[in-house]
Amino acid sequence: MATHSDGILVSASGVSTPIETNGHAVEKVVKCLPADFYTDFLSDVAKERKPSPIRGLFPLENKPGVISLLAGKPNDVMFPFKSLSFNIASPTDPSHEQSISLSGKDLSAGLQYGPTGGLPRLLKWFIGLQALSHGRKSGEGWSLTMGSGSQDLIYKAVNALVNPGDAILVESPVYAGVIPMFEILHCEQIEVETDANGVCSHLLRDILENWPVGKPKPKVLYTVPYGCNPTGMTATLERRKEVLQLAREHNFLILEDDPYFYLYFGKAARPLSYFQLELDEPEVGRVIRFDSFSKILSAGMRLGFASGPKPIIDAIDLHTATANLQASSLIQAITLALVEEWGYNNFFAHTRAVADFYREKRDAFESALNEHLGGLAEWCTPEAGMFFWFKLLLSPNQAPGVDEGDSEDLIRTKAYEGGVLALPGTVFLPNGRETAFVRASFSLCTEEQANEALKRLRAVLLKQRGEA
């Protein structure tokens, strides 16, 4: 049995998990890829990183009776903060507020340097959350660490896995925030087209089966499988299984960036995550999952966590230890006070309320789309997240289903001059090619603002088409 880099027990080479067969509980053995499997996946930089001579010894301070002269921690008796309190909305009755306070040892932990991977009690809570949300239990070959938002952790994972010049698989269109990560490493970004059902697995198979002989295949695939930014797509269960099969056949890891998991509001049951689905594979350990609290608690708190194979999580922690030391202890302490007050049931009640809120926002925005851009644009209805991805029919003679023309000048210049701001689709395409698509966020605008924005966009588009 192995431990987290800061002493949290969460990893093993194999574990038995109870399952039901004909009404009887039997033990299903979860087979985990061995630690040395990841040696070829780690980047040269990750292999060269050494443990912090101070932070690597932090767990030793926990031994009873030890007097620590180790770290240069300031004495917390001189911190001016003696207690903190804040009000939170009840997850079951938003009109009712609850008061939560931080003081004593809990506040001290929040004001002091802490373990690189996170406060132990919060780590334990997140591990329990992954068991409830994804069916993954401690002891199934995975570990967990916290970061200053999931973007922080994705950046460190990319640096841990990708060497300069490597080829990397990215769904396309792709979240624009990761494109600079790959560009700065001069990666060859291999675009895998997506549609309303997720990554087009048949195209991914074509790419990999026709890969140039002698050229190293990509080691990772980056994807946002729920409410994708920018397309709003949620990958189907079938597509996810096909991608997992290809990961095993062609030996790559999946970076599952999932900030919108809890913002799923589709009519059908939410598809299982890659992190959960790999339990049905011959072995687990090909998925590194990134969760964010930005969309459900606070974007400004900057708290996210990564779950995945221990060697990869350890590499992320080594990066953190030499870059920013840890995620904010105070933010962790506040989050811990909140989730321990709520418990898992109330946490899920809150996320359901969040999803319902964005479903109503989605419906209002789509109603405005139908009213103002019906016949002038094409789109698929998102089942999660905060975005509509729609194609402007820039020409009155444009055939349905054809991505003809470029929305960039119309959106960046003409629409903005007309009083509406959105993003042209080209910024979400790694090769920057022309596209008639546009991304619009519906998270903040009121129903009235959505109608006015799309009314203005309609006027600009009609002028572009020569129909004003």
Short mmCIF file of C-alpha atoms in Angstrom, two decimals:
data_model
loop_
_atom_site.label_atom_id
_atom_site.label_comp_id
_atom_site.label_asym_id
_atom_site.label_seq_id
_atom_site.Cartn_x
_atom_site.Cartn_y
_atom_site.Cartn_z
CA MET A 1 0.00 0.00 0.00
CA ALA A 2 1.43 3.39 -1.02
CA THR A 3 0.68 6.86 0.28
CA HIS A 4 0.03 10.32 -1.10
CA SER A 5 3.15 12.48 -1.31
CA ASP A 6 2.02 14.24 1.87
CA GLY A 7 1.11 11.07 3.74
CA ILE A 8 -2.54 10.48 2.75
CA LEU A 9 -3.20 6.80 2.16
CA VAL A 10 -5.02 6.46 -1.17
CA SER A 11 -3.12 4.13 -3.47
CA ALA A 12 -2.50 0.45 -4.03
CA SER A 13 -1.49 -1.88 -6.83
CA GLY A 14 -4.79 -3.71 -6.73
CA VAL A 15 -7.96 -3.79 -4.67
CA SER A 16 -11.10 -5.88 -4.34
CA THR A 17 -14.37 -4.01 -4.80
CA PRO A 18 -17.77 -5.53 -3.91
CA ILE A 19 -20.14 -5.97 -6.87
CA GLU A 20 -23.50 -7.66 -7.28
CA THR A 21 -23.87 -10.86 -9.31
CA ASN A 22 -27.26 -12.63 -9.28
CA GLY A 23 -28.08 -10.89 -6.03
CA HIS A 24 -24.88 -11.99 -4.32
CA ALA A 25 -21.92 -9.76 -3.44
CA VAL A 26 -18.69 -10.90 -5.03
CA GLU A 27 -15.27 -9.28 -5.09
CA LYS A 28 -14.20 -7.54 -8.30
CA VAL A 29 -10.46 -7.03 -8.40
CA VAL A 30 -9.49 -3.63 -9.79
CA LYS A 31 -6.20 -4.07 -11.58
CA CYS A 32 -3.96 -1.00 -11.59
CA LEU A 33 -1.18 -0.16 -13.99
CA PRO A 34 2.19 -0.42 -12.20
CA ALA A 35 4.12 2.71 -11.22
CA ASP A 36 6.91 2.04 -13.71
CA PHE A 37 4.34 2.08 -16.54
CA TYR A 38 4.37 5.90 -16.33
CA THR A 39 8.12 6.32 -16.73
CA ASP A 40 7.82 6.70 -20.49
CA PHE A 41 4.96 9.17 -20.10
CA LEU A 42 6.74 11.61 -17.80
CA SER A 43 8.44 14.57 -19.45
CA ASP A 44 12.17 15.18 -19.13
CA VAL A 45 11.46 18.12 -16.81
CA ALA A 46 9.28 15.96 -14.55
CA LYS A 47 11.98 13.30 -14.34
CA GLU A 48 14.58 15.88 -13.35
CA ARG A 49 12.53 17.46 -10.56
CA LYS A 50 13.70 16.61 -7.06
CA PRO A 51 11.61 16.67 -3.88
CA SER A 52 11.74 19.87 -1.85
CA PRO A 53 14.29 19.34 0.93
CA ILE A 54 11.86 20.98 3.36
CA ARG A 55 8.35 20.16 2.10
CA GLY A 56 9.30 16.54 1.48
CA LEU A 57 9.82 16.17 5.23
CA PHE A 58 6.61 17.88 6.37
CA PRO A 59 4.83 14.56 7.09
CA LEU A 60 7.52 13.68 9.64
CA GLU A 61 6.33 16.54 11.85
CA ASN A 62 3.18 14.54 12.55
CA LYS A 63 4.99 11.88 14.60
CA PRO A 64 3.96 12.19 18.25
CA GLY A 65 6.72 13.51 20.47
CA VAL A 66 8.82 15.02 17.69
CA ILE A 67 10.02 18.60 18.25
CA SER A 68 10.26 20.16 14.80
CA LEU A 69 12.99 22.64 13.96
CA LEU A 70 12.39 21.95 10.28
CA ALA A 71 10.45 24.66 8.49
CA GLY A 72 10.63 28.42 8.55
CA LYS A 73 7.00 28.73 9.52
CA PRO A 74 5.99 32.04 11.11
CA ASN A 75 4.58 31.74 14.62
CA ASP A 76 0.82 32.01 14.30
CA VAL A 77 0.42 33.72 17.68
CA MET A 78 1.50 36.89 15.88
CA PHE A 79 -1.12 36.61 13.14
CA PRO A 80 -3.78 39.31 13.81
CA PHE A 81 -6.70 37.09 12.73
CA LYS A 82 -8.39 35.46 15.72
CA SER A 83 -11.62 34.25 14.16
CA LEU A 84 -13.46 34.42 10.86
CA SER A 85 -17.16 33.96 10.24
CA PHE A 86 -19.29 34.04 7.14
CA ASN A 87 -22.85 33.36 6.12
CA ILE A 88 -23.83 30.78 3.53
CA ALA A 89 -27.12 30.10 1.82
CA SER A 90 -28.84 26.88 2.83
CA PRO A 91 -28.58 24.35 -0.02
CA THR A 92 -32.18 23.27 0.56
CA ASP A 93 -33.67 26.73 1.24
CA PRO A 94 -31.66 29.55 -0.38
CA SER A 95 -33.69 32.17 1.53
CA HIS A 96 -32.24 30.85 4.78
CA GLU A 97 -28.66 31.68 5.78
CA GLN A 98 -26.34 29.68 8.01
CA SER A 99 -23.36 31.10 9.89
CA ILE A 100 -20.01 29.30 9.87
CA SER A 101 -17.00 30.28 11.95
CA LEU A 102 -13.30 29.49 11.79
CA SER A 103 -11.23 29.68 14.95
CA GLY A 104 -8.71 27.72 16.99
CA LYS A 105 -6.83 24.91 15.25
CA ASP A 106 -8.96 25.09 12.10
CA LEU A 107 -8.16 28.78 11.62
CA SER A 108 -4.49 28.21 12.48
CA ALA A 109 -4.29 25.58 9.74
CA GLY A 110 -5.79 28.08 7.31
CA LEU A 111 -3.29 30.80 8.20
CA GLN A 112 -0.17 28.63 8.08
CA TYR A 113 1.85 26.87 5.39
CA GLY A 114 0.31 23.49 4.74
CA PRO A 115 0.96 20.21 2.92
CA THR A 116 1.67 20.55 -0.79
CA GLY A 117 -1.26 18.36 -1.82
CA GLY A 118 -3.77 19.95 0.54
CA LEU A 119 -5.13 19.88 4.09
CA PRO A 120 -5.57 16.21 5.09
CA ARG A 121 -9.23 16.50 6.16
CA LEU A 122 -10.19 18.23 2.92
CA LEU A 123 -8.25 15.66 0.89
CA LYS A 124 -10.16 12.93 2.70
CA TRP A 125 -13.47 14.70 1.96
CA PHE A 126 -12.62 15.00 -1.74
CA ILE A 127 -11.64 11.34 -1.89
CA GLY A 128 -15.04 10.50 -0.44
CA LEU A 129 -16.65 12.78 -3.02
CA GLN A 130 -14.96 10.87 -5.85
CA ALA A 131 -16.33 7.63 -4.42
CA LEU A 132 -19.88 9.01 -4.45
CA SER A 133 -19.66 10.87 -7.78
CA HIS A 134 -17.51 8.45 -9.77
CA GLY A 135 -17.53 5.15 -7.90
CA ARG A 136 -13.77 5.41 -7.26
CA LYS A 137 -12.58 4.31 -3.86
CA SER A 138 -9.27 4.83 -2.15
CA GLY A 139 -6.98 1.91 -2.81
CA GLU A 140 -7.79 1.70 -6.53
CA GLY A 141 -4.44 2.96 -7.76
CA TRP A 142 -5.18 6.67 -7.71
CA SER A 143 -4.20 9.70 -5.69
CA LEU A 144 -5.55 13.24 -5.30
CA THR A 145 -4.05 16.69 -4.99
CA MET A 146 -5.34 20.25 -4.79
CA GLY A 147 -4.35 23.31 -6.78
CA SER A 148 -5.16 26.96 -7.28
CA GLY A 149 -8.03 26.10 -9.60
CA SER A 150 -8.08 23.24 -12.08
CA GLN A 151 -6.25 25.40 -14.65
CA ASP A 152 -3.22 25.40 -12.34
CA LEU A 153 -3.30 21.61 -12.16
CA ILE A 154 -3.83 21.13 -15.91
CA TYR A 155 -0.82 23.33 -16.62
CA LYS A 156 1.33 21.27 -14.26
CA ALA A 157 0.04 17.98 -15.67
CA VAL A 158 0.87 19.11 -19.20
CA ASN A 159 4.37 20.05 -18.07
CA ALA A 160 4.70 16.67 -16.36
CA LEU A 161 3.72 14.71 -19.47
CA VAL A 162 4.72 16.68 -22.54
CA ASN A 163 8.17 17.46 -23.90
CA PRO A 164 8.79 20.39 -26.25
CA GLY A 165 7.82 19.44 -29.79
CA ASP A 166 5.67 16.46 -28.79
CA ALA A 167 2.50 15.67 -30.70
CA ILE A 168 -0.60 15.96 -28.52
CA LEU A 169 -4.22 15.04 -29.22
CA VAL A 170 -6.75 17.82 -28.58
CA GLU A 171 -10.46 17.76 -29.17
CA SER A 172 -11.48 20.43 -31.66
CA PRO A 173 -12.90 22.95 -31.05
CA VAL A 174 -10.98 23.09 -27.78
CA TYR A 175 -11.01 25.21 -24.63
CA ALA A 176 -8.93 28.25 -25.64
CA GLY A 177 -7.21 28.38 -22.24
CA VAL A 178 -5.10 25.29 -22.97
CA ILE A 179 -3.90 26.30 -26.44
CA PRO A 180 -1.13 28.57 -25.04
CA MET A 181 0.07 25.72 -22.80
CA PHE A 182 0.75 23.59 -25.85
CA GLU A 183 2.02 26.47 -27.99
CA ILE A 184 4.69 27.47 -25.47
CA LEU A 185 5.99 23.89 -25.64
CA HIS A 186 5.88 24.08 -29.45
CA CYS A 187 3.66 21.02 -29.49
CA GLU A 188 2.14 19.63 -32.63
CA GLN A 189 -1.54 19.91 -31.78
CA ILE A 190 -3.38 17.09 -33.52
CA GLU A 191 -7.02 18.18 -33.76
CA VAL A 192 -9.67 15.50 -33.26
CA GLU A 193 -13.02 16.76 -34.46
CA THR A 194 -16.02 16.71 -32.14
CA ASP A 195 -19.75 16.83 -32.76
CA ALA A 196 -22.80 16.98 -30.51
CA ASN A 197 -21.95 13.48 -29.19
CA GLY A 198 -18.35 14.20 -28.20
CA VAL A 199 -14.98 13.29 -29.65
CA CYS A 200 -15.47 11.63 -33.04
CA SER A 201 -13.88 8.33 -32.10
CA HIS A 202 -13.81 7.03 -35.67
CA LEU A 203 -11.70 10.04 -36.69
CA LEU A 204 -9.44 9.50 -33.69
CA ARG A 205 -8.98 5.89 -34.75
CA ASP A 206 -8.12 6.99 -38.30
CA ILE A 207 -5.50 9.40 -36.98
CA LEU A 208 -3.84 6.78 -34.81
CA GLU A 209 -4.03 3.86 -37.23
CA ASN A 210 -2.51 5.98 -40.00
CA TRP A 211 0.16 7.54 -37.82
CA PRO A 212 3.50 7.95 -39.64
CA VAL A 213 5.81 4.98 -39.10
CA GLY A 214 8.74 5.85 -36.86
CA LYS A 215 7.11 8.98 -35.43
CA PRO A 216 6.25 8.76 -31.70
CA LYS A 217 2.50 8.64 -31.14
CA PRO A 218 0.83 11.22 -28.87
CA LYS A 219 0.97 10.39 -25.18
CA VAL A 220 -2.12 12.36 -24.13
CA LEU A 221 -5.59 13.40 -25.27
CA TYR A 222 -7.17 16.55 -23.82
CA THR A 223 -10.98 16.70 -23.60
CA VAL A 224 -13.80 18.49 -21.75
CA PRO A 225 -16.55 15.83 -21.80
CA TYR A 226 -19.48 17.64 -20.11
CA GLY A 227 -20.83 20.97 -21.36
CA CYS A 228 -17.64 21.52 -23.32
CA ASN A 229 -16.21 25.01 -23.54
CA PRO A 230 -16.84 26.19 -26.26
CA THR A 231 -19.23 23.76 -27.98
CA GLY A 232 -21.53 22.89 -25.06
CA MET A 233 -21.43 19.22 -26.10
CA THR A 234 -21.66 16.38 -23.61
CA ALA A 235 -19.99 13.20 -24.81
CA THR A 236 -22.20 10.13 -25.00
CA LEU A 237 -21.44 6.96 -23.08
CA GLU A 238 -20.71 5.10 -26.31
CA ARG A 239 -18.15 7.68 -27.45
CA ARG A 240 -16.42 7.68 -24.07
CA LYS A 241 -16.07 3.90 -24.12
CA GLU A 242 -14.65 4.01 -27.64
CA VAL A 243 -12.08 6.65 -26.63
CA LEU A 244 -11.07 4.59 -23.60
CA GLN A 245 -10.61 1.54 -25.82
CA LEU A 246 -8.40 3.57 -28.16
CA ALA A 247 -6.37 4.83 -25.21
CA ARG A 248 -5.57 1.25 -24.30
CA GLU A 249 -4.93 0.16 -27.91
CA HIS A 250 -2.65 3.09 -28.73
CA ASN A 251 -1.24 3.72 -25.26
CA PHE A 252 -2.19 7.29 -24.42
CA LEU A 253 -3.52 9.00 -21.29
CA ILE A 254 -6.74 11.02 -21.10
CA LEU A 255 -6.73 14.48 -19.51
CA GLU A 256 -10.38 14.72 -18.41
CA ASP A 257 -10.95 18.43 -17.75
CA ASP A 258 -14.37 18.53 -16.11
CA PRO A 259 -15.40 21.88 -14.60
CA TYR A 260 -19.02 21.40 -15.74
CA PHE A 261 -19.66 17.91 -14.35
CA TYR A 262 -22.02 19.28 -11.70
CA LEU A 263 -23.66 21.64 -14.21
CA TYR A 264 -25.34 18.81 -16.12
CA PHE A 265 -29.03 19.43 -16.75
CA GLY A 266 -29.87 17.03 -19.58
CA LYS A 267 -33.08 15.01 -19.54
CA ALA A 268 -31.27 11.67 -19.69
CA ALA A 269 -29.12 10.35 -16.87
CA ARG A 270 -25.70 11.95 -16.75
CA PRO A 271 -23.16 9.78 -18.63
CA LEU A 272 -20.45 8.24 -16.51
CA SER A 273 -17.12 10.03 -16.40
CA TYR A 274 -13.97 8.64 -17.98
CA PHE A 275 -12.62 8.32 -14.44
CA GLN A 276 -15.48 5.98 -13.54
CA LEU A 277 -15.71 4.17 -16.85
CA GLU A 278 -12.13 2.99 -16.70
CA LEU A 279 -13.19 0.67 -13.87
CA ASP A 280 -14.68 -1.48 -16.64
CA GLU A 281 -11.36 -1.60 -18.51
CA PRO A 282 -8.87 -4.46 -18.00
CA GLU A 283 -6.89 -2.05 -15.80
CA VAL A 284 -7.24 1.47 -14.40
CA GLY A 285 -4.72 4.29 -14.63
CA ARG A 286 -5.13 6.01 -18.00
CA VAL A 287 -7.31 8.91 -16.82
CA ILE A 288 -6.18 12.07 -15.05
CA ARG A 289 -9.28 13.92 -13.93
CA PHE A 290 -9.54 17.64 -13.11
CA ASP A 291 -12.39 18.98 -10.97
CA SER A 292 -13.17 22.59 -10.19
CA PHE A 293 -15.19 24.35 -7.51
CA SER A 294 -15.17 27.58 -9.53
CA LYS A 295 -18.58 26.99 -11.06
CA ILE A 296 -20.33 25.73 -7.92
CA LEU A 297 -18.78 27.57 -4.93
CA SER A 298 -16.74 30.55 -6.13
CA ALA A 299 -14.55 31.31 -9.13
CA GLY A 300 -12.42 33.73 -7.09
CA MET A 301 -11.54 31.12 -4.47
CA ARG A 302 -9.38 29.36 -7.07
CA LEU A 303 -9.69 25.82 -5.77
CA GLY A 304 -9.56 22.67 -7.87
CA PHE A 305 -8.34 19.12 -7.49
CA ALA A 306 -6.82 16.46 -9.70
CA SER A 307 -7.35 12.70 -9.38
CA GLY A 308 -5.29 10.12 -11.18
CA PRO A 309 -2.38 7.68 -11.12
CA LYS A 310 -0.10 8.32 -8.16
CA PRO A 311 3.10 8.83 -10.23
CA ILE A 312 1.38 11.60 -12.21
CA ILE A 313 -0.10 13.26 -9.13
CA ASP A 314 3.29 13.07 -7.42
CA ALA A 315 4.85 14.81 -10.44
CA ILE A 316 2.25 17.58 -10.15
CA ASP A 317 3.02 17.94 -6.43
CA LEU A 318 6.74 18.23 -7.12
CA HIS A 319 5.99 21.08 -9.53
CA THR A 320 3.74 22.79 -6.97
CA ALA A 321 6.37 22.47 -4.23
CA THR A 322 8.83 24.52 -6.28
CA ALA A 323 6.35 26.90 -7.96
CA ASN A 324 3.65 28.13 -5.56
CA LEU A 325 4.15 25.70 -2.63
CA GLN A 326 0.43 24.80 -2.26
CA ALA A 327 -3.13 25.92 -2.82
CA SER A 328 -4.17 28.64 -0.37
CA SER A 329 -4.51 27.19 3.13
CA LEU A 330 -7.16 29.76 4.04
CA ILE A 331 -9.31 28.95 1.02
CA GLN A 332 -8.98 25.26 1.85
CA ALA A 333 -9.97 25.90 5.47
CA ILE A 334 -13.03 27.90 4.42
CA THR A 335 -14.03 25.20 1.94
CA LEU A 336 -13.51 22.50 4.54
CA ALA A 337 -15.73 24.32 7.04
CA LEU A 338 -18.42 24.62 4.38
CA VAL A 339 -18.43 21.02 3.14
CA GLU A 340 -18.17 19.55 6.64
CA GLU A 341 -21.14 21.68 7.68
CA TRP A 342 -23.11 20.56 4.65
CA GLY A 343 -22.04 16.95 4.33
CA TYR A 344 -22.30 15.13 1.02
CA ASN A 345 -26.10 15.13 0.83
CA ASN A 346 -26.39 18.88 1.14
CA PHE A 347 -23.43 19.38 -1.19
CA PHE A 348 -25.30 17.41 -3.87
CA ALA A 349 -28.48 19.36 -3.10
CA HIS A 350 -26.51 22.53 -3.81
CA THR A 351 -25.06 21.23 -7.09
CA ARG A 352 -28.55 20.18 -8.23
CA ALA A 353 -29.77 23.71 -7.53
CA VAL A 354 -26.83 25.11 -9.50
CA ALA A 355 -27.62 22.83 -12.45
CA ASP A 356 -31.30 23.84 -12.35
CA PHE A 357 -30.29 27.51 -12.35
CA TYR A 358 -28.20 27.09 -15.49
CA ARG A 359 -30.85 24.97 -17.18
CA GLU A 360 -33.26 27.90 -16.82
CA LYS A 361 -30.56 30.24 -18.18
CA ARG A 362 -30.04 27.86 -21.10
CA ASP A 363 -33.75 27.73 -21.87
CA ALA A 364 -34.12 31.52 -21.80
CA PHE A 365 -31.13 32.01 -24.09
CA GLU A 366 -32.31 29.38 -26.55
CA SER A 367 -35.72 30.99 -26.65
CA ALA A 368 -34.00 34.25 -27.62
CA LEU A 369 -31.93 32.42 -30.23
CA ASN A 370 -35.05 30.98 -31.80
CA GLU A 371 -36.75 34.36 -31.84
CA HIS A 372 -33.90 36.42 -33.27
CA LEU A 373 -31.61 33.99 -35.11
CA GLY A 374 -34.00 31.28 -36.23
CA GLY A 375 -33.16 30.57 -39.88
CA LEU A 376 -30.01 32.68 -39.56
CA ALA A 377 -27.94 30.33 -37.41
CA GLU A 378 -27.59 26.64 -36.54
CA TRP A 379 -26.90 25.10 -33.16
CA CYS A 380 -27.30 22.07 -30.91
CA THR A 381 -28.94 22.46 -27.51
CA PRO A 382 -26.33 22.06 -24.73
CA GLU A 383 -27.09 19.66 -21.87
CA ALA A 384 -24.49 21.05 -19.48
CA GLY A 385 -22.28 24.04 -18.91
CA MET A 386 -22.69 27.70 -19.80
CA PHE A 387 -22.27 28.00 -23.57
CA PHE A 388 -24.03 28.00 -26.89
CA TRP A 389 -21.94 27.27 -29.98
CA PHE A 390 -23.81 28.43 -33.05
CA LYS A 391 -22.96 28.78 -36.70
CA LEU A 392 -23.94 32.01 -38.39
CA LEU A 393 -25.38 31.60 -41.88
CA LEU A 394 -23.35 34.46 -43.30
CA SER A 395 -24.71 34.09 -46.80
CA PRO A 396 -28.40 33.82 -47.72
CA ASN A 397 -27.52 31.02 -50.14
CA GLN A 398 -25.48 28.98 -47.66
CA ALA A 399 -26.30 25.28 -47.61
CA PRO A 400 -27.32 23.78 -44.23
CA GLY A 401 -24.54 21.94 -42.41
CA VAL A 402 -21.74 23.65 -44.30
CA ASP A 403 -19.23 25.70 -42.28
CA GLU A 404 -18.94 28.51 -44.81
CA GLY A 405 -17.33 31.86 -44.18
CA ASP A 406 -15.64 33.43 -41.18
CA SER A 407 -17.35 35.03 -38.21
CA GLU A 408 -14.24 36.79 -36.87
CA ASP A 409 -14.62 40.26 -38.41
CA LEU A 410 -18.37 40.29 -37.90
CA ILE A 411 -18.09 39.33 -34.21
CA ARG A 412 -14.90 41.20 -33.23
CA THR A 413 -15.72 44.44 -35.02
CA LYS A 414 -19.22 44.82 -36.41
CA ALA A 415 -21.14 43.09 -33.60
CA TYR A 416 -19.13 44.94 -30.94
CA GLU A 417 -19.82 48.24 -32.68
CA GLY A 418 -23.46 47.18 -32.63
CA GLY A 419 -23.32 46.71 -28.87
CA VAL A 420 -22.82 42.98 -28.38
CA LEU A 421 -19.67 41.10 -27.38
CA ALA A 422 -19.03 37.41 -28.06
CA LEU A 423 -16.15 35.21 -29.23
CA PRO A 424 -15.50 34.18 -32.83
CA GLY A 425 -15.05 30.44 -33.20
CA THR A 426 -11.54 30.69 -34.65
CA VAL A 427 -10.01 31.30 -31.20
CA PHE A 428 -11.02 27.77 -30.19
CA LEU A 429 -9.29 26.11 -33.15
CA PRO A 430 -5.58 25.37 -32.56
CA ASN A 431 -4.72 26.00 -36.21
CA GLY A 432 -6.75 29.23 -36.21
CA ARG A 433 -8.66 28.33 -39.36
CA GLU A 434 -11.71 30.26 -40.49
CA THR A 435 -15.10 29.26 -39.15
CA ALA A 436 -18.59 30.72 -39.11
CA PHE A 437 -19.14 29.53 -35.52
CA VAL A 438 -19.52 31.79 -32.48
CA ARG A 439 -19.40 31.06 -28.76
CA ALA A 440 -21.86 32.83 -26.49
CA SER A 441 -22.02 32.48 -22.71
CA PHE A 442 -25.46 32.53 -21.10
CA SER A 443 -24.32 32.38 -17.48
CA LEU A 444 -24.63 36.06 -16.54
CA CYS A 445 -27.14 37.68 -18.87
CA THR A 446 -30.76 38.14 -17.90
CA GLU A 447 -33.58 37.08 -20.21
CA GLU A 448 -33.96 40.72 -21.28
CA GLN A 449 -30.22 41.07 -21.97
CA ALA A 450 -30.17 37.82 -23.98
CA ASN A 451 -33.01 39.06 -26.16
CA GLU A 452 -31.45 42.46 -26.67
CA ALA A 453 -27.99 41.02 -27.44
CA LEU A 454 -29.34 38.61 -30.04
CA LYS A 455 -31.61 41.27 -31.49
CA ARG A 456 -28.52 43.42 -32.04
CA LEU A 457 -26.58 40.48 -33.50
CA ARG A 458 -29.47 39.78 -35.85
CA ALA A 459 -29.33 43.34 -37.18
CA VAL A 460 -25.59 43.06 -37.80
CA LEU A 461 -25.97 39.66 -39.48
CA LEU A 462 -28.80 40.82 -41.75
CA LYS A 463 -26.64 43.74 -42.87
CA GLN A 464 -23.79 41.31 -43.54
CA ARG A 465 -26.11 39.17 -45.66
CA GLY A 466 -27.34 42.23 -47.57
CA GLU A 467 -30.85 41.86 -46.17
CA ALA A 468 -30.98 44.86 -43.78
#
